[in-house]
Amino acid sequence: MTEMKFNSIEDILDFAISEEAAAATWYRELAAKMDKPWMKKVLEGFAREEDGHKAKLENVKKGKIFVPVAQKSIQDLKIAEYVVEPETTEDLDYQHALIFAMKKEKAAFKMYSDLAELAQDDNVKELFLALAQEEAKHKLRFEVEYDDRVLTEN
């Protein structure tokens, strides 16, 4: 991980909030480029989930206690590790949109795992670990979709 420097927990939360806002925007922009309605719907759903992550972070920043929900371990198909990321998000077909999304979720998982290590507040640490697991779930959903729609067609 590149060295992240934060002066306070507020700085960490602000960083994470801005990352979630950017992710939601990215999914909405990607959805707008899809020609199939079901693709748009899936990607818009991911944008709403990222909005939910942002809301959780904002609530903790406002002083609310995060109550983690017990989660089981998320399987990793590791498809994202073996596909080449497209060079641009312009004129993506569905296969390349999935690849971008897998890579983006993998990076988000890593970011939250790293932020959890930096957090000294147990409530914030739990939130970051929970968000890392949610990002891992997103990645898995994209990997399963890739496996079902791309790998089985080839």
Backbone as a ProteinNet text record, in pm:
[ID]
protein_1_A
[PRIMARY]
MTEMKFNSIEDILDFAISEEAAAATWYRELAAKMDKPWMKKVLEGFAREEDGHKAKLENVKKGKIFVPVAQKSIQDLKIAEYVVEPETTEDLDYQHALIFAMKKEKAAFKMYSDLAELAQDDNVKELFLALAQEEAKHKLRFEVEYDDRVLTEN
[TERTIARY]
84.3	0	88.8	51.3	124.8	99.8	198.5	190	78.3	-19.6	-127.4	-98.6	-107.9	-83.4	-212.7	-255.7	-374.8	-341	-397	-370.9	-472.8	-587.5	-692.4	-786.4	-872.8	-973.9	-1069.6	-1092.4	-1178.3	-1118.2	-984.9	-917.4	-937.8	-926.9	-945.3	-1088.7	-1183.3	-1324.7	-1356.6	-1303.4	-1326.4	-1272.3	-1154.8	-1095.5	-1186.6	-1230.8	-1316.6	-1450.6	-1506	-1632.2	-1614.9	-1504.9	-1482.5	-1460.9	-1398	-1378.4	-1512.2	-1601.2	-1733.7	-1816.7	-1808.8	-1881	-1829.5	-1698.4	-1639	-1680.4	-1685.8	-1726.3	-1871.4	-1958.6	-2099.4	-2113	-2040.9	-2042.9	-1991.8	-1883.9	-1825.4	-1926.3	-1994.7	-2094.3	-2210.1	-2251.7	-2361	-2316.7	-2195.3	-2144.4	-2130.1	-2083	-2069.5	-2206.2	-2303	-2439.2	-2495.5	-2467.5	-2518.3	-2461.2	-2345.3	-2281.8	-2332.2	-2404.3	-2451.2	-2576.8	-2584.3	-2701.2	-2811.1	-2780.7	-2881.4	-2939.5	-3072.6	-3135.8	-3094.5	-3079.5	-3044	-2902.5	-2812.6	-2677	-2682.2	-2761.9	-2778.2	-2829.2	-2928.5	-2989.8	-2888.1	-2808.6	-2707.1	-2607.6	-2557	-2456.6	-2515.3	-2639.1	-2704.2	-2725.3	-2749.8	-2760.5	-2630.1	-2519	-2389.3	-2365.8	-2409.6	-2396.7	-2472.7	-2593	-2671.8	-2602.3	-2538.6	-2465.9	-2348.8	-2279	-2168.2	-2222.2	-2340.5	-2404.9	-2431.6	-2471.5	-2495.4	-2367.8	-2257.4	-2128.2	-2093.4	-2114.3	-2085.7	-2169.1	-2296.5	-2384.3	-2335	-2288.6	-2235.6	-2115	-2027.1	-1908.2	-1947.1	-2042.6	-2088	-2151.6	-2226.2	-2287.5	-2182.1	-2078.2	-1971.2	-1900.3	-1880.1	-1816.2	-1900	-2032.6	-2122.6	-2130.3	-2058.2	-2054.9	-2143.2	-2212.4	-2297.5	-2209.8	-2256.1	-2184.4	-2220.5	-2118.9	-2141	-2160.1	-2267.9	-2295.2	-2272.3	-2161.4	-2132.4	-2228.1	-2257.2	-2338.3	-2240.8	-2259.3	-2170.2	-2174.3	-2056.2	-2046.7	-1958.6	-1996.5	-1910.1	-1803.7	-1700.2	-1589.6	-1638.6	-1585.9	-1625.6	-1527.3	-1581.4	-1498	-1434.9	-1314	-1245.1	-1214.4	-1278.7	-1253	-1121.1	-1064.3	-935.3	-935.2	-1052.1	-1058.6	-995.3	-1016.4	-962.4	-810.3	-746.7	-601.6	-548.4	-633.1	-585.4	-640.2	-717.8	-768.8	-697.2	-678.1	-607.9	-708.7	-677	-766.4	-762.8	-879.2	-883.3	-813.7	-763.2	-689	-779.6	-905	-996.1	-1136.4	-1215.2	-1354.5	-1447.1	-1390.3	-1471.8	-1514.4	-1638.9	-1691.7	-1664.6	-1690.9	-1670	-1781.5	-1744.5	-1846.9	-1866	-1963.7	-1996.8	-1879.3	-1807.2	-1692.7	-1590.6	-1557.7	-1457.1	-1510.5	-1639.2	-1699.7	-1686.7	-1709.5	-1695	-1550	-1456.4	-1314.7	-1281	-1321.8	-1298.8	-1359.9	-1482.5	-1552	-1481.6	-1437	-1364.7	-1239.3	-1163.7	-1039.1	-1067.8	-1174.3	-1211.6	-1250.7	-1327.6	-1369.3	-1251.4	-1160	-1039.5	-959.5	-945	-873	-945.8	-1079.4	-1157.2	-1140.6	-1140	-1117.1	-981.7	-879.6	-744.1	-740.9	-806.6	-808.6	-869.2	-986.5	-1051.2	-972.8	-909.3	-824.7	-708.9	-648.7	-538.3	-585.5	-700.8	-753.4	-787.4	-835.1	-864.5	-737.8	-625.6	-498.5	-456.4	-492.5	-456.4	-547.9	-670.8	-770.2	-736.4	-737.5	-712.5	-842.1	-947.7	-1079.9	-1141.2	-1181.1	-1233.6	-1359.9	-1446.6	-1569.4	-1537.6	-1442.9	-1403.3	-1334.8	-1250.7	-1182.8	-1286	-1387.5	-1493.9	-1568.8	-1594.7	-1661.9	-1577.8	-1448.8	-1362.3	-1352.3	-1344.8	-1339.6	-1470.4	-1582.4	-1712.4	-1722.6	-1676.4	-1680.1	-1586	-1472.9	-1382.1	-1454.6	-1530.3	-1604.9	-1714.5	-1779.7	-1881.9	-1819.1	-1700.8	-1631.9	-1589.8	-1550.1	-1515.8	-1638.9	-1756	-1880.4	-1909.5	-1888	-1908.9	-1816.9	-1690.8	-1593.5	-1637.3	-1681.2	-1726.2	-1845.1	-1939.6	-2054.8	-2011.5	-1915.2	-1865.1	-1788.8	-1714.3	-1640.8	-1736.9	-1841.3	-1941.2	-2009.1	-2043.9	-2106	-2011.2	-1884.2	-1783.1	-1772.4	-1768.7	-1759.5	-1881.4	-2000.6	-2125.3	-2143.2	-2110.5	-2142.7	-2028.9	-1904.7	-1790.9	-1716.4	-1673.6	-1591.7	-1670	-1797.9	-1875.8	-1912.3	-1910.5	-1940.8	-1821	-1700.9	-1578.1	-1532.8
-117.5	0	123.6	221.3	346	408.2	479.4	536.6	640.3	613.6	709.1	780.6	912.5	991.6	1062.6	1037.8	1101.5	1161.3	1277.2	1343.6	1309.7	1255.7	1227	1121.2	1070.8	975.2	1043.1	1172.5	1247.2	1247.3	1261	1256.4	1120.5	1014.8	880.1	862.5	904.7	891.9	977.7	1099.9	1185.7	1121.2	1060.4	991.4	877.3	795.3	681.8	729.3	835.3	891.1	936.7	1005.2	1052.4	935.5	829.5	710.1	644.1	637.5	577.9	664.3	795.7	885.2	867.3	857.3	838.3	703.5	600.7	467.6	469.7	535.2	543.3	617	726.2	802	716.1	643	557.5	452	387.5	286.7	349.1	468	534.4	571.9	621.1	655.7	531	423.7	298.2	245.5	254.8	209.8	287	415.2	498.2	455.7	390.9	346.9	211	138.2	4.9	14	-71.2	-67.2	-163.1	-257.8	-353.3	-306.4	-298.2	-249.1	-327.7	-458.9	-537.1	-503.7	-469.3	-429.1	-297	-203.3	-74.2	-94.4	-181.7	-205.7	-261.8	-358.4	-418.2	-311.9	-233.8	-133.4	-21	18.6	119.2	65.4	-64.4	-127	-117.5	-136.9	-122.9	21.5	116.2	257.4	283.3	228	246.6	182.1	66.8	3.3	89.8	150.6	239.8	362.1	412	520.4	477.1	351.5	298.4	292.4	255.3	254.4	396.2	492.9	632.7	676.6	638.6	676	617	492.9	431.1	509.2	545.9	622.4	759	825.8	956.6	945.8	838.9	819.3	803.2	725.8	708.1	841.5	915.9	1047.9	1139.5	1125.6	1206.7	1155.6	1044.7	994.2	873.9	827	709.9	585	491.2	365.6	271.3	214.5	114.6	-20.4	-87.8	-220.2	-321.6	-394.9	-489.8	-608.4	-657	-776.7	-890.8	-1000.8	-1114.9	-1156.8	-1169.8	-1209	-1331.9	-1417.6	-1532.4	-1492.2	-1569.7	-1543	-1543.1	-1451.4	-1437.2	-1513.3	-1597	-1673.8	-1579	-1609.8	-1531.2	-1623.7	-1600.2	-1682.2	-1646.5	-1531.5	-1482.5	-1457.3	-1442.7	-1412.4	-1276.7	-1180.8	-1046.4	-1047.9	-1145.4	-1152.5	-1196.2	-1256.8	-1318	-1254.1	-1148.3	-1079.9	-946.5	-906	-781.3	-667.2	-564.4	-449.3	-370.1	-333.6	-250.4	-117.1	-55.5	69.4	190.6	180.5	294.5	247.4	337.6	303.6	349.6	404.3	448.2	326.7	325.5	221.2	80.2	56	-76.6	-171.1	-294.3	-397	-453.8	-542.7	-592.8	-667.4	-745.7	-820.5	-725	-619.8	-527.4	-443.3	-415.9	-347.1	-433.5	-563.5	-655.1	-657.8	-657.8	-659.9	-533.5	-416.9	-292.4	-300.7	-348.5	-354.6	-450.2	-565.9	-660.2	-594.8	-528	-463.8	-351.6	-275.7	-165.1	-218.2	-325.2	-382.3	-444.4	-503.9	-559.5	-447.4	-334.4	-220	-163.7	-160.2	-109.5	-201.1	-332.4	-427.9	-400.2	-383.2	-357.9	-226	-123.6	6.5	-5.6	-70.3	-80.5	-169.5	-271.5	-355.4	-273.4	-191.5	-106.4	1.4	61.5	163.9	104.3	-20.2	-86.1	-99.7	-125.1	-135.1	-1	107.7	241.3	290	242.6	293.2	251.2	347.9	318.6	305.6	359.9	350	215.6	134.8	0.5	4.3	103.7	114.4	141.8	230.7	263.2	142.7	75.4	-44	-149	-171.4	-267.8	-226.1	-96.9	-46.7	-73.9	-43.1	-65.7	-213.8	-298.9	-443.1	-490.5	-438	-474	-425	-303.1	-250.5	-328.6	-373.1	-457.3	-584.9	-643.8	-765	-737.2	-622	-587.5	-569.7	-508.6	-493	-630	-720	-855.9	-925.6	-900.5	-957.6	-901.4	-772.5	-711.5	-776.8	-790.8	-851.6	-993.2	-1068.3	-1204.6	-1205.1	-1112.3	-1107.4	-1078.5	-988.1	-959.7	-1080.1	-1149.2	-1267.3	-1378.2	-1399.6	-1501.2	-1463.3	-1336.6	-1288.7	-1309.5	-1278.7	-1296.5	-1444.3	-1528.6	-1672.7	-1723.4	-1678.3	-1723.3	-1670.3	-1542.6	-1478	-1472.4	-1473.1	-1457.4	-1589.2	-1646.8	-1767.5	-1885.3	-1896.6	-2009.6	-1990.7	-1863.8	-1838.3	-1862.6	-1858.7	-1873.7	-2017.1
0	0	0	-79.4	-74.3	62.1	110.4	243.9	250.3	335	356.7	487.2	484.9	605.4	643.3	765.4	817.2	952.6	979.4	1106.5	1214.3	1171.9	1269.6	1213	1299.5	1255.5	1158.4	1177.3	1084.4	944.2	936.2	805.4	738.5	817.7	763.9	715.3	798	760	637.9	632.1	515.6	388.3	398.6	284.3	238.5	332.1	298.6	240.7	295.7	246	101	73.1	-64.8	-160.1	-113.9	-198.3	-230.8	-132.4	-156.4	-251.4	-234.5	-325.7	-468.4	-483.6	-616	-675.1	-592.2	-640.6	-688	-612.8	-651.8	-785.2	-798.9	-924.7	-1039.4	-1015.3	-1118.5	-1166	-1072.4	-1110.9	-1188.1	-1148.8	-1221.8	-1363.7	-1377.2	-1509.9	-1596.2	-1536.8	-1610.5	-1651.4	-1561.1	-1592.1	-1710.8	-1717.6	-1827.2	-1962.1	-1962.1	-2086.7	-2134.9	-2049.1	-2085.6	-2171.3	-2272.3	-2360.9	-2317.4	-2232.3	-2186.5	-2052.6	-2042.7	-1918.8	-1794.8	-1804.3	-1685.7	-1639	-1733.2	-1694.5	-1618.7	-1671.3	-1605	-1462.3	-1448.1	-1317.4	-1217.7	-1261	-1173.1	-1127.1	-1220.7	-1187	-1101.8	-1128.4	-1044.5	-902.5	-891	-759	-681.6	-750.5	-685	-642.2	-722.8	-684.9	-555.5	-543.7	-420.9	-300.8	-322.3	-211.3	-167	-262.5	-226.8	-152.1	-192	-117.1	27	45	179.5	261.5	198	268.2	313	223	254.9	375.9	377.1	488.4	620	618.1	740.2	791.8	700.6	738.1	794.4	730.2	777.9	915.8	939.8	1071.6	1180.3	1152.9	1251.7	1273.7	1166.1	1180.4	1269.3	1264.6	1347.5	1491.1	1519.1	1655.4	1681.8	1580.6	1601.6	1611	1688.4	1706.9	1592.6	1531.5	1426.8	1493.7	1459.9	1514.2	1402.4	1409.4	1302	1304.1	1186.7	1170.9	1144.6	1213.3	1192.7	1046	988.4	848.2	837.9	744.7	721	620.2	613.7	523.1	377.7	300	160.7	72.6	-13.4	-105.7	-207.4	-248.7	-351	-467.3	-581.1	-699.5	-766.8	-729.8	-780.4	-931.1	-989.9	-1133.2	-1160.8	-1071.8	-1092.7	-1103.6	-1041.1	-1045	-1181.2	-1261.9	-1386.4	-1513	-1499.5	-1617.8	-1631.6	-1753.9	-1781.4	-1782.2	-1707.1	-1697.7	-1828.3	-1879.4	-2000.4	-1974	-2079.3	-2063.7	-2045.6	-2084	-2075.4	-2040.3	-1984	-1954.4	-2066.3	-2171.9	-2286	-2367.2	-2412.9	-2501.7	-2451.1	-2324.1	-2266.9	-2307.6	-2336.1	-2346.4	-2205.2	-2191.3	-2058	-1994.5	-2072.1	-2020	-1957.8	-2028.3	-1976.6	-1860.8	-1860.1	-1746.2	-1620.6	-1636.2	-1522.6	-1472.9	-1565.6	-1526.9	-1447.4	-1498.3	-1425	-1285.8	-1277.8	-1149.6	-1052.7	-1101.2	-1014.7	-958	-1044.9	-1001.1	-902	-926.6	-838.8	-700.8	-696.1	-567.6	-494.2	-567.7	-505.4	-438.2	-507.7	-451.5	-329.6	-334.8	-221.6	-99.9	-122.3	-13.3	52.6	-28.7	22	99.2	44	110	250.1	260.6	391.8	486.8	436.3	522.2	577.8	491.2	535	632.3	604.9	695.5	831.7	833.4	961.3	1044.8	979.5	1052	1111.2	1042.6	1091.4	1202.8	1205.4	1300.1	1442.5	1530.6	1671.1	1749	1696.3	1757.1	1717.4	1814.1	1785	1699.6	1722.6	1644.7	1497.5	1473.3	1335.8	1271.7	1348	1296.4	1252.6	1336.4	1302.8	1176.5	1163.2	1044.2	920.3	926.5	810.6	775.6	876.5	848.7	786	833.8	775.3	631.4	605.4	469.1	377.7	430.4	350.2	308.1	400	367.1	264.2	274.9	175.5	37.5	32.7	-96.3	-150.7	-62.1	-105.4	-163.6	-103.1	-157.7	-296	-313.2	-445.3	-548.5	-512	-603.9	-640.1	-541.2	-566.9	-663.1	-642.9	-733	-876.5	-893.4	-1028	-1084.8	-999.9	-1047	-1089	-1012.3	-1047.8	-1179.6	-1192.6	-1316.9	-1434.9	-1415.4	-1519.3	-1556	-1454.5	-1477	-1552.9	-1513.1	-1576.4	-1717.4	-1738.6	-1866.1	-1964.1	-1916.9	-2007.7	-2024.7	-1914.4	-1924.5	-1981.4	-1948.4	-2000.3	-2147.3	-2195.1	-2335.6	-2424.8	-2367.6	-2449.5	-2455
[MASK]
++++++++++++++++++++++++++++++++++++++++++++++++++++++++++++++++++++++++++++++++++++++++++++++++++++++++++++++++++++++++++++++++++++++++++++++++++++++++++

